[in-house]
CSV table of C-alpha atoms in Angstrom, one decimal:
chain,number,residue,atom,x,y,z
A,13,UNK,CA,-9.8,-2.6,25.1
A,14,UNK,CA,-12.1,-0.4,23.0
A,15,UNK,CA,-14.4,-2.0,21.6
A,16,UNK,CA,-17.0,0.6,20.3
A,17,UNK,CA,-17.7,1.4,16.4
A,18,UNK,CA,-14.6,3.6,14.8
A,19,UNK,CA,-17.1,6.1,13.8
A,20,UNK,CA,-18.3,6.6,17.8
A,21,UNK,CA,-14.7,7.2,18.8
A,22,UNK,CA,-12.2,9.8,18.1
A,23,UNK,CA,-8.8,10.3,17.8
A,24,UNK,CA,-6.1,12.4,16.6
A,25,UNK,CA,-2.3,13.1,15.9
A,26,UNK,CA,-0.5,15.5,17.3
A,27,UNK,CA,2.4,17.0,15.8
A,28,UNK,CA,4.7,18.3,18.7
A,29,UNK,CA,6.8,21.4,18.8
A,30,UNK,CA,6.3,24.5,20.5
A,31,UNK,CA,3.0,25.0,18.4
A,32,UNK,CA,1.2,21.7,18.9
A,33,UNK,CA,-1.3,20.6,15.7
A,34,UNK,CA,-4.2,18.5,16.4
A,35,UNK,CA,-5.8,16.5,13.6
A,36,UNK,CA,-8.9,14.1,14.2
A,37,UNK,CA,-8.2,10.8,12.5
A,38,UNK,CA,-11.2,9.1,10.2
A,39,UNK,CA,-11.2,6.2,7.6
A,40,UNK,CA,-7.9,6.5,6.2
A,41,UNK,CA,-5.5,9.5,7.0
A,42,UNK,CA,-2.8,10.0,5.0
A,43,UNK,CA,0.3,11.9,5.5
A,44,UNK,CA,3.2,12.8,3.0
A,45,UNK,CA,4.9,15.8,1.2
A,46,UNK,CA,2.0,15.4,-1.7
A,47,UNK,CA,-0.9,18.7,-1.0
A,48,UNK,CA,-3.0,16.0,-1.5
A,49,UNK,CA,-2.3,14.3,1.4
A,50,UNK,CA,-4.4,14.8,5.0
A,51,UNK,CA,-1.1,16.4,6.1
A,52,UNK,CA,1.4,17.8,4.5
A,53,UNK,CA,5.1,17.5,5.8
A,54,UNK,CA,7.7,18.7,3.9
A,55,UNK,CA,11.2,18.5,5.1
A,56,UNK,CA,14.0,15.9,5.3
A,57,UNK,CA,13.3,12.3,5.1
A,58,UNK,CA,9.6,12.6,3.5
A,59,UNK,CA,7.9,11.1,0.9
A,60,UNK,CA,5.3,12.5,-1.4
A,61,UNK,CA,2.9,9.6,-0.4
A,62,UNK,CA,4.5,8.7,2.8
A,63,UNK,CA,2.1,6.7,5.8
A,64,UNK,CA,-1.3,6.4,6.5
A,65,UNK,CA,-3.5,5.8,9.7
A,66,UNK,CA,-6.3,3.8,9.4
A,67,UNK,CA,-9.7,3.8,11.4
A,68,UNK,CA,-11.7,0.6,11.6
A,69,UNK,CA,-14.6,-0.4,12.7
A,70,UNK,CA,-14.1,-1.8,15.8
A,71,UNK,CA,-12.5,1.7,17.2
A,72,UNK,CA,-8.6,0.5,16.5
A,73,UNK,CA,-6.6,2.4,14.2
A,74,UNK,CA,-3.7,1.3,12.4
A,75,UNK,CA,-0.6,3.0,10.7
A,76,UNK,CA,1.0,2.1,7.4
A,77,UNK,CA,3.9,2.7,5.6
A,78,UNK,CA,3.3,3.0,2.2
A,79,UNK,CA,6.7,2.3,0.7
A,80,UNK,CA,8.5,5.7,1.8
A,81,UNK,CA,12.2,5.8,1.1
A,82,UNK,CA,13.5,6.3,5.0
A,83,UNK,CA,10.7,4.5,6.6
A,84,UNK,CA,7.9,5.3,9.4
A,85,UNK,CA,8.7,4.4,12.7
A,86,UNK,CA,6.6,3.6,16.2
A,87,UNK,CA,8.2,4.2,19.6
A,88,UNK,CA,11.1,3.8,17.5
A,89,UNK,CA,11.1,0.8,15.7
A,90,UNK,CA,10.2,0.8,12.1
A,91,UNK,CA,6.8,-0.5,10.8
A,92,UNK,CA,7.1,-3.5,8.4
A,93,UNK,CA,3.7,-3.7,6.8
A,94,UNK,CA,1.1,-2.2,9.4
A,95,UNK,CA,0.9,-1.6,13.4
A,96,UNK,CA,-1.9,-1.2,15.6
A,97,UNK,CA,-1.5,1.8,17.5
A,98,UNK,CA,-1.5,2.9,21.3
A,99,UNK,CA,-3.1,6.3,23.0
A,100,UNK,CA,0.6,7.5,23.3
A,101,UNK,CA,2.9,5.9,20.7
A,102,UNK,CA,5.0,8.3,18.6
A,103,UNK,CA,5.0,8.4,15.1
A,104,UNK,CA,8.3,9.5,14.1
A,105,UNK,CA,8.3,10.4,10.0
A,106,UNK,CA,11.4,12.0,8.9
A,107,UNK,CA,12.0,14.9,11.4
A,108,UNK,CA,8.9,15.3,12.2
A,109,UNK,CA,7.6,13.3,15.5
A,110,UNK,CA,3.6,13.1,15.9
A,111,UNK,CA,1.8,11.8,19.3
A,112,UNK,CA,-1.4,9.0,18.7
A,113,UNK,CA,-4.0,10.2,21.3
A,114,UNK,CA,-7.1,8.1,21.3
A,115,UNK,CA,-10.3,8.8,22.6
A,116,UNK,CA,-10.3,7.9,26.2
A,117,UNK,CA,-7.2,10.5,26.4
A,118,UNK,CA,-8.5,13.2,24.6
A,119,UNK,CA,-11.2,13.2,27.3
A,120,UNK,CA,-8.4,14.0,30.0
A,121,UNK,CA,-6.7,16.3,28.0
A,122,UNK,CA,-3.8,14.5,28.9
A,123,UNK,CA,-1.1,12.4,26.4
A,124,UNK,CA,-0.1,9.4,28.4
A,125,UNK,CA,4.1,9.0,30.0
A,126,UNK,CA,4.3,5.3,29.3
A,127,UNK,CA,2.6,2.7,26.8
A,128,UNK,CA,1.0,0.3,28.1
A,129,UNK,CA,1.2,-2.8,26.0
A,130,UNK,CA,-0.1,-6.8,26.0
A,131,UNK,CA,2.1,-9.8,25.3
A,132,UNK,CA,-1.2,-12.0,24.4
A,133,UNK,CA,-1.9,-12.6,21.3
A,134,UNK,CA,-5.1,-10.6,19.6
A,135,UNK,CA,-6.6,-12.1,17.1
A,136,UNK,CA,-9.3,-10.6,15.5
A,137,UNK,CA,-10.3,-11.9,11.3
A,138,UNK,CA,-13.2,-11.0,9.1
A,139,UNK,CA,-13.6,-13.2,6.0
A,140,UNK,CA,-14.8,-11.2,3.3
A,141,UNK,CA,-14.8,-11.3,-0.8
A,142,UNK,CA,-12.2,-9.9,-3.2
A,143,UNK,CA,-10.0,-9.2,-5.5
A,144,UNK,CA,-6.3,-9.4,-4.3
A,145,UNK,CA,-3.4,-8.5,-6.4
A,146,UNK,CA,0.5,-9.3,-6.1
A,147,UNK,CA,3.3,-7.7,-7.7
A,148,UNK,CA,6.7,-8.6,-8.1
A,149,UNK,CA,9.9,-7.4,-9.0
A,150,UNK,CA,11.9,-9.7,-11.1
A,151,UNK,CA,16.0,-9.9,-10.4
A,152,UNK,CA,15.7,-7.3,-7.3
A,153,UNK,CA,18.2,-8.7,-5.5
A,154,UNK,CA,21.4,-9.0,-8.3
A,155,UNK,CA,20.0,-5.5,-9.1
A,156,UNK,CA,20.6,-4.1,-5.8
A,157,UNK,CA,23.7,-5.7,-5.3
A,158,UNK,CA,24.8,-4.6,-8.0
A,159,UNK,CA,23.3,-0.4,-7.9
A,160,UNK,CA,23.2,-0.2,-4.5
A,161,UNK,CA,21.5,3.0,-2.9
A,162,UNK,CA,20.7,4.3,-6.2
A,163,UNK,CA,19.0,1.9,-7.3
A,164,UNK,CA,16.8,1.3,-3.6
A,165,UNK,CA,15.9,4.7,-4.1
A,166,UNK,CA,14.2,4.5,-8.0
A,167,UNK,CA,12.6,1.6,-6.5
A,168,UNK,CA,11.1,3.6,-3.5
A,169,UNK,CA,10.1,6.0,-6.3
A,170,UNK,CA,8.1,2.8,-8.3
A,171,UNK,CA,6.3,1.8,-4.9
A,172,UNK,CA,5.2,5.1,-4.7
A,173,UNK,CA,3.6,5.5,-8.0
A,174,UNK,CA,2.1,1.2,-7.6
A,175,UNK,CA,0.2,2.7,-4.7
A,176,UNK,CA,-0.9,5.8,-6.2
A,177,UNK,CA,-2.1,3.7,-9.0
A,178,UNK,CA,-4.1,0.6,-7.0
A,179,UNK,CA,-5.7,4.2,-4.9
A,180,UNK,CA,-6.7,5.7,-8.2
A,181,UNK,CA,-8.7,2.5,-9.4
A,182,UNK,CA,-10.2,2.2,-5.8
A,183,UNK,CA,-7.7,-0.5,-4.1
A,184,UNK,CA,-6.2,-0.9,-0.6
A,185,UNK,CA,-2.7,-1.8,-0.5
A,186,UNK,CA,-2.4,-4.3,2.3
A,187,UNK,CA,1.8,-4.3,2.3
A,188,UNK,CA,4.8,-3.7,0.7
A,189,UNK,CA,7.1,-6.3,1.1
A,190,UNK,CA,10.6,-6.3,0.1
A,191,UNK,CA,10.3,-6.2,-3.4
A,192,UNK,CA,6.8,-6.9,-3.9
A,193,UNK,CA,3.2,-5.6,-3.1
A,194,UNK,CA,-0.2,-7.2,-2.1
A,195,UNK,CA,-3.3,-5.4,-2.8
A,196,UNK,CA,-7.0,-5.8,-2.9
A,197,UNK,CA,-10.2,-4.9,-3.8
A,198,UNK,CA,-13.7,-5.6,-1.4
A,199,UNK,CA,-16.5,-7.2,-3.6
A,200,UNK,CA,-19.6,-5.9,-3.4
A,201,UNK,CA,-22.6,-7.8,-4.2
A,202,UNK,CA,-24.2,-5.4,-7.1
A,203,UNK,CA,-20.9,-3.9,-8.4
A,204,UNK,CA,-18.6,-7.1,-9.0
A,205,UNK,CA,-17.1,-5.6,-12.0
A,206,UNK,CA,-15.8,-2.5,-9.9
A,207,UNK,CA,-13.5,-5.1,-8.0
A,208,UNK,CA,-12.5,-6.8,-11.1
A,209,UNK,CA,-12.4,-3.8,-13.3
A,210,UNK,CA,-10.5,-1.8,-10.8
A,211,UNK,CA,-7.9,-4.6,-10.5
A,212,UNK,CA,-7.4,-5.5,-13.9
A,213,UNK,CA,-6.9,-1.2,-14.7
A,214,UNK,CA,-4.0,-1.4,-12.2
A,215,UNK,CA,-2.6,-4.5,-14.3
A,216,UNK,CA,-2.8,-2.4,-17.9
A,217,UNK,CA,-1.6,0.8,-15.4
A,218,UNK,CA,1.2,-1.4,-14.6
A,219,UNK,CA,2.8,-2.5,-17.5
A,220,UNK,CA,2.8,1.0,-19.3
A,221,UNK,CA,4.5,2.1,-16.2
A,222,UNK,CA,6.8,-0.8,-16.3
A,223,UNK,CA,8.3,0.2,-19.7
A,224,UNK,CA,8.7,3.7,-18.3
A,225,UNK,CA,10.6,3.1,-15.3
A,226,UNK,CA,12.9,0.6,-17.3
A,227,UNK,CA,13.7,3.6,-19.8
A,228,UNK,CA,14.5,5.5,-16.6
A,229,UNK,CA,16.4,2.9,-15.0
A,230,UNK,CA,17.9,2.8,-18.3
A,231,UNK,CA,19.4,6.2,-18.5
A,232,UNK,CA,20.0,6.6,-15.1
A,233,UNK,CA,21.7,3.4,-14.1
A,234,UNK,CA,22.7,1.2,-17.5
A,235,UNK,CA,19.5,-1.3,-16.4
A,236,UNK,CA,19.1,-3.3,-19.7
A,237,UNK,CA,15.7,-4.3,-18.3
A,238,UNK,CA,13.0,-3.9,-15.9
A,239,UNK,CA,10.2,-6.6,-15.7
A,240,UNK,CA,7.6,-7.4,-13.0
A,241,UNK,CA,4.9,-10.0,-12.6
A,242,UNK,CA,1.2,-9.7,-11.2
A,243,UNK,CA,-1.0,-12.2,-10.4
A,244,UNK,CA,-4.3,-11.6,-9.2
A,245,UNK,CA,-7.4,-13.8,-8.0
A,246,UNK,CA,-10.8,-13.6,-6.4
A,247,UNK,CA,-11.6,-15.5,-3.3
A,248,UNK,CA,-12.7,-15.1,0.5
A,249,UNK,CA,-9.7,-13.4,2.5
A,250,UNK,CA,-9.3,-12.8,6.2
A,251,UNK,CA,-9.0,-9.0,6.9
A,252,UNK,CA,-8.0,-8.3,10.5
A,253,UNK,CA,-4.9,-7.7,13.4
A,254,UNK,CA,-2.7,-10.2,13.8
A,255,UNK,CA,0.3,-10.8,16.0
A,256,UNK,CA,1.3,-9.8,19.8
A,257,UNK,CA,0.7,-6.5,22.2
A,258,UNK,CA,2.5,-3.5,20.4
A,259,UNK,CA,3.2,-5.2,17.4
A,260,UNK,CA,0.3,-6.6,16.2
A,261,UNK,CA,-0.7,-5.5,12.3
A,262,UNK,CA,-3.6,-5.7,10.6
A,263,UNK,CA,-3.1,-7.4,7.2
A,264,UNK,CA,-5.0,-9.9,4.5
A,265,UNK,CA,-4.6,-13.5,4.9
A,266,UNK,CA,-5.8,-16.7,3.9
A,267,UNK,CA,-5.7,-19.7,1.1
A,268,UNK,CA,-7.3,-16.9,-1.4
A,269,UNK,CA,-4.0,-14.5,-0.7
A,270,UNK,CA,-1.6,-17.5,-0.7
A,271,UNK,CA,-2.9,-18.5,-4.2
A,272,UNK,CA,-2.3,-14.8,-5.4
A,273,UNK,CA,1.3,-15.0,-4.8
A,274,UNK,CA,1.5,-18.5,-6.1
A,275,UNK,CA,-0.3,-17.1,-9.4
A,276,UNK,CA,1.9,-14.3,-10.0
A,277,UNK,CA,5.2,-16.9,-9.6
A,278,UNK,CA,3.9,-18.5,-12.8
A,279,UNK,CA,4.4,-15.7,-14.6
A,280,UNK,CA,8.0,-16.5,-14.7
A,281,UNK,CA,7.5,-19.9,-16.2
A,282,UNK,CA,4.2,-19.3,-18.3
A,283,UNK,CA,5.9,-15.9,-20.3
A,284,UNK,CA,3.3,-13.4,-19.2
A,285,UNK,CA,3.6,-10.4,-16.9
A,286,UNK,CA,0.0,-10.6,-16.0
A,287,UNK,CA,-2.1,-14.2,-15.2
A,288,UNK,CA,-5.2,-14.4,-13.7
A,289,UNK,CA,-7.6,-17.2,-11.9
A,290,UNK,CA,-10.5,-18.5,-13.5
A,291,UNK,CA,-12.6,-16.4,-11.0
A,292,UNK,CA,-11.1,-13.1,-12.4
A,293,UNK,CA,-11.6,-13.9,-16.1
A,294,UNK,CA,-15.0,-14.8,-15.8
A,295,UNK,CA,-16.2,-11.5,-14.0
A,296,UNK,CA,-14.0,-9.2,-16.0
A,297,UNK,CA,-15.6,-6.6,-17.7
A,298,UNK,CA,-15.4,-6.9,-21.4
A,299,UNK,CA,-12.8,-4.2,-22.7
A,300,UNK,CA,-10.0,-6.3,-21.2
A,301,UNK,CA,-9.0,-9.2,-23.7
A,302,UNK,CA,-7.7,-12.2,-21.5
A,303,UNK,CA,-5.7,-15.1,-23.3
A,304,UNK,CA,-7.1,-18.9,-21.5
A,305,UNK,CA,-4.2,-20.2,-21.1
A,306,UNK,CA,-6.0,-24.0,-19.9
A,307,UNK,CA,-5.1,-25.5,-16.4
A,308,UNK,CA,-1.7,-25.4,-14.8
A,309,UNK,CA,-0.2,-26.6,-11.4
A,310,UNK,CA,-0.2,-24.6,-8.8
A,311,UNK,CA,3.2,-25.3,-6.3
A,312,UNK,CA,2.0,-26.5,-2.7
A,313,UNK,CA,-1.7,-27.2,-4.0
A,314,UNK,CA,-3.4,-30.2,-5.2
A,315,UNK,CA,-5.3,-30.0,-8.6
A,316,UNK,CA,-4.3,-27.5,-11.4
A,317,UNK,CA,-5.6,-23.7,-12.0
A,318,UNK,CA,-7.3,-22.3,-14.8
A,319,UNK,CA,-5.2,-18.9,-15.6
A,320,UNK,CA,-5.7,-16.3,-18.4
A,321,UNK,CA,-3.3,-13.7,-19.5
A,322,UNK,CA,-4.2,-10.0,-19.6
A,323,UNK,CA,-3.5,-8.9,-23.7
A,324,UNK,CA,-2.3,-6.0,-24.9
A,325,UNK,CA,-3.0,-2.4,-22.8
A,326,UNK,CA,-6.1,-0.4,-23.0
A,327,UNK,CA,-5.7,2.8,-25.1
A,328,UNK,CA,-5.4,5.7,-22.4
A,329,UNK,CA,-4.8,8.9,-21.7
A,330,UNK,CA,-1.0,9.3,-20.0
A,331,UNK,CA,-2.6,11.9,-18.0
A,332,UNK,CA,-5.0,8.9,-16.7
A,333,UNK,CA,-1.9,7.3,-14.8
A,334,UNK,CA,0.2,8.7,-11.7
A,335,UNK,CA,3.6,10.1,-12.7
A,336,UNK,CA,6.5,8.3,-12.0
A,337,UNK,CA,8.0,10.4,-8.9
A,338,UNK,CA,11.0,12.9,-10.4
A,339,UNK,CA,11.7,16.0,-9.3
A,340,UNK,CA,10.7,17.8,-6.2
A,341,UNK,CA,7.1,19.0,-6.3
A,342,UNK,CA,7.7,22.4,-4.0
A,343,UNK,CA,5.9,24.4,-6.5
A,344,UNK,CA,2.5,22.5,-6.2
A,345,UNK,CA,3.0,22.1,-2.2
A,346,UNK,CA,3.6,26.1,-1.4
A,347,UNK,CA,-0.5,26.8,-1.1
A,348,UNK,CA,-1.1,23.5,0.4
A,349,UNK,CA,-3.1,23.5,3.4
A,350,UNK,CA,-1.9,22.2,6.6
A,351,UNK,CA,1.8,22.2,5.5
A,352,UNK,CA,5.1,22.1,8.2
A,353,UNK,CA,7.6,24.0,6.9
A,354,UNK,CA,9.6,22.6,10.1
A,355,UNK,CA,9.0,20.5,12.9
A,356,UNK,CA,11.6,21.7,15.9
A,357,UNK,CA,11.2,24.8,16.6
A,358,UNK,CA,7.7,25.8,15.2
């Protein structure tokens, strides 16, 4: 296995058709139908804000799908959270269909027949400090029972503006699950109010998005209402790939992310959209006014929890907030760089 730095090794996707595309992967790549996206796709089946592939440090790089309405799929299976990738696993994103090639390949010039894969088990953790945010749809499944299709696909539209939003105030979203998300924030030792701050934007983001997308589910599909609930909490997290050969992912875990989603279930019994720890409220910058709400139980865990509720919203700019995704965005695509067109045949 590779084991050398991310940023000694290189490696790229290929986009295969007659006219082959190479594109060196570093940090976080991201692919979609938005021209503000590493590469730009457009054709059937893709997302503005579709997949990324991550780089880390240890020379292993990881794709994510990042709550696209048809999926992203590896060798053909579809990715469910995150999956470590192999020199020679195909990427298949709509119609398009794009080769990994890591560094050890691109030295032969050669994109390997088979995949070679291990049935042990890698695990490999990091514990680090931050902020982690969960977010949760409220009645998703007697909505989509009862909308069906339509209604999967104005969700796929919400996901996509969630992640645009925890991107904008400097977040990583770790997974999309169902009808949640999980999110965080690194600490950093001189900025701790950028982890906090940036956490507690998305919340206030959030809820002014909220009330938009229930006027839209409104109008488009008779929704009398829309809520969600966030929790979000500041601990030490484990950051790293999980799981067996081929499908391992590389996800947050640990007591701090458990506690996150056992925060944001309290929203449904405390009457607030947004609760906090203790550890948030008393590193959050002061323009956010948070309600202490004294100690509660926490389900599963000895002890209660101090939580505070996020008040009010934060007077903003609209402009300051991703757009709920609408109609096609052709018009803003046609001078992006990098752009398929098509994917057979080019």
């Amino acid at each position: 296995m590779n084991t050398s730095s991310g940023a000694d090794t290189e490696a790229r996707l290929i986009v295969k058709g007659k006219r082959q595309i190479y594109r060196k992967l570093k940090g976080v790549f991201t692919i979609g139908r938005s021209s503000r996206s590493d590469l730009v796709i457009k054709g059937n089946g893709i997302s503005r804000n579709h997949a990324e592939v991550r780089a880390m440090d240890n020379g292993q790089y990881f794709v994510l799908d990042v709550g696209s309405r048809n999926g992203t799929f590896v060798n053909g299976t579809r990715v469910s959270g995150s999956r470590l990738l192999r020199s020679g696993d195909l990427i298949a994103i709509g119609d398009c269909e794009l080769s990994f090639l890591n560094s050890e390949d691109l030295e032969r010039s050669a994109v390997p027949t088979t995949v070679t894969t291990s049935e042990t088990t890698d695990v490999r953790l990091e514990d680090r400090l931050a902020v982690t945010l969960v977010s949760d749809i409220r009645g998703y499944t007697s909505l989509s029972q009862q909308h069906g299709k339509a209604f999967q696909t104005l969700v796929a539209e919400w996901f996509h503006t969630v992640v645009a939003l925890v991107k904008m105030n400097g977040g990583v979203v770790d997974k999309i699950h169902g009808d949640g998300i999980l999110a965080y924030w690194w600490h950093h030792e001189t900025a701790r109010h950028d982890s906090v701050g940036g956490a507690l934007e998305t919340c206030d983001g959030l809820i002014t998005l909220r009330d938009e997308f229930a006027e839209q589910l409104r109008q488009e599909l008779e929704v009398d209402r829309f809520e969600i609930g966030i929790g979000v909490h500041m601990g030490m997290i484990m950051l790293g790939n999980l799981g067996s050969g081929a499908t391992q992912a590389f996800t947050a875990v640990g007591d701090a992310v458990n506690l996150t989603f056992r925060i944001e279930e309290l929203t449904k019994t405390l009457g607030h959209p947004v609760l906090v720890s203790g550890e948030v409220a008393q590193h959050a910058p002061e323009k956010f006014t948070l309600m202490d709400l004294g100690e509660a139980p926490i389900r599963g865990r000895a002890g209660n929890l101090r939580l505070h509720a996020l008040q009010g919203s934060l007077e903003r700019s609209r402009d300051s907030l991703p757009v709920l995704e609408g109609a096609d965005d052709d018009e803003e695509e046609k001078t992006a760089p990098h752009t398929l067109k098509s994917f057979t045949g080019t």
